[in-house]
Amino acid sequence: MKKILLTLLLLTTAFCAKGQTAHESVKSPDGRMEATFLLLDGCPHYQLTRDGKPVVALSQMGFLLEWRDDLAHAFVLKEVQRSNFDEVWHPVLGEEANISNHYNEMLITLEQPVGSIESMDHSTETRPTVMQIRFRLYDDGLGFRYEFPMRYNGIDNALVCFWFKEELTQFVMTGDHTAWWIPGDYDTQEYNYTESRLSQIDSLWEKSHEHGGWPWTDFSRTGVQTALQMRTDDGLYINIHEAATLDYPTMHLNLDPKTFTFRAWLCPDAAGYKGRMQAPCHTPWRTIMVCDKATDALRSRLILNLNDPCALDDVSWIHPVKYMGVWWEMISGKSTWNYTNDFPSVKLNPEPGNSQSSILNSQFTDFAHAKPNGTHGANNANVRRYIDFAARHGFDALLIEGWNIGWEDWYGKQKDFVFDFLTPYPDFDLPALNKYAHEKGIRLIMHHESSASTVNYERWMEKAYNLMNQYGYDAVKSGYVGTIIPFAEGHYSQPINNHYHYAIVEAAKHHIMVNAHEAVRPTGLYRTWPNMIGNESAMGTEFRERIHPGHTTILPFTRLQGGPMDYTPGIFEPDMGKIVPWGKKMQHTICNQLGLYVTFYSPLQMAADFPEHYEPYLDAFQFIKDVAVDWDTSIYLYAEPGDYIVTARKPKVSSLNKAADGVGQLPDGKKNVISNASRYVYAIPDTVSIFNFQFSIPKDTWYIGGITDENAREFAIKLDFLQPGKTYDAIIYTDAKDASGIPDDSYNPYGYTITKKKVTSKTTLKLRMAPCGGFAVSLRER
Ligand code: NOJ
Ligand code: CA
């Protein structure tokens, strides 16, 4: 789908008639950054400097409104309030146990005085119009948002219910920076990144769409999505994104390449509005991260800090998940989601289980008597095979897709009632499989593919979550493939963003963790709603050979700034031609896949390949078994977007066995199960099958992961983060000399070497990565 919206906006500073002029500034706690609010002839603007040099030049602020005068001129400055804040908070799951939230704040109150503008009915407004702008300046960036109080100084705000036609916020860059970008799109984020100068975005627009997702709905040849990572010629790393996007459309950016000016471009709803507001209310934070080094951008917690604290009183049910899945079989083409080839068209019963349903006078598809196609992946025997493997190797959970009726005609058909999320196929015994899994210490992960019919998902959601509660599922992977229903909405408009949030809040009431695919890219909301355990919302492993080398070195700078990604790493057989005749070669080595478990933060981490693809390489698979997924400390050793990342992480011991402990609390669950990550950290021998952790002491443990693009690289890694005076056992997984993920004659993704040695905090490891390769190291105190 290709749609160019020819919307020419008269967005200029011509609004600025004669009016008040003022400027007010706030500095970052370390004094290096300064954000200045400027009112120029009544028109709001801002700018941002670091060490006295401009980072964002003079940029316009405000809104165009439907039916009413704009919020961009005729303002007077009423009040400036300043404050500061300094706290350390502790995420439920995260990249580190302690997060510093330290900022200086400036709240600007602006007013369009009575008599200065027209009201909605074209008479003169009889109440003052109040808009506030809250700036929060951190050492690593700026956040600002617009706020609309219901009342100010005891007087009702003229703004009550109002509709945005356009947000005017600009981000004026100071030069032709290098950027890592994906094209602006109302429906998909599943793109490879393009690295280019800002001035090249227009000419690279067609190329940027190669290999991307579907459906796609663009709006401009210079439109890009956030988080947008840039680097200036002076080596400054600037990242534009947003935080805490709730009840508001997603912000893309549209570039004027002549002036290097980005303007906020909100995803419209079906009626074309870009925000339906009701005071008191506020927009999301607009964020500009500024760092001297690429590694500092990975260390930044700007987006999380701008989100509200946890909204849940009880978070005891939220835990990290390392999982496998009956999934890659379908993605690779080895098996199918659908159970039968009998039905070109499926009609589901709106009252499942009631064959006499009177709601619709229709024939419903009878799966009980359908002929199985013999390729259905989610069958009892296959699911049991995966449960056995996952349990044997100390995983927490197993995802099964294609368990519920309706997959015969789900894709691209734009069906409203596409799934009921309740009725299993005849060969998927839901109660028995859950019991089988629980008795082995494994949870099953539910799958809800909404097929982008949000209306239908909401129709069934309560019943679907109840079914999960009944059988002991505590995590769901949801999906939004296809054209959004209600029709004419995009994936990131305000009403659909509200749907994603509704699903999270309702899930929390049921103690369910959510991993949404194709939903809006996250903006740090998992601080407030930590049951948002994962998201895809970018091009993940499912794109196989279409993923460019280096893609995974960019995602932590962009997509992951907003929250963890269910990237689904761990493909040990990347030559897909060995699975199906049409398969092509994926561009990575086995060690590259190992490195991803550390370079990518996600408390929900998959080992995505088939058991039979791990069997020949169980010594390398050991790293996936041993690695943790929730962290006490993270150290970003080397990074450059598009090139490489090397990260070291120390596990958070308190959450290591939480998933396994949770299974033990189920009536049919196995007690005292040991996750393999716990086994590694506590040095529990393989001969011990159940264990009580109460009086045991964990060993100081670290993991290091490295990944590279198509270029081989070598890094010297100083282990000076280890405790001095202690000796550690290191297991080092590196690409073999002849390993390569380049799909030409040199292709050898399978070659690796495993070295075991004693190290201390004084050791430096020299580790080489092959083209499209990587490495992984586990370090445990003796
Ligand atoms: C797209 C998701 O990203 C993928 O993981 C899933 O298997 C399919 N949709 C089907 O739901
Ligand atoms: Ca997807």
Coordinates of C-alpha atoms in Angstrom, one line a residue, residues 222 254-263:
T222 CA 11.6 13.0 4.2
N254 CA 9.4 15.3 8.9
L255 CA 12.6 16.9 7.7
D256 CA 13.1 20.1 5.7
P257 CA 16.4 19.1 4.2
K258 CA 17.3 22.7 3.2
T259 CA 17.4 23.8 6.8
F260 CA 17.9 20.5 8.6
T261 CA 14.7 21.2 10.5
F262 CA 12.6 18.3 11.8
R263 CA 9.0 19.0 12.6

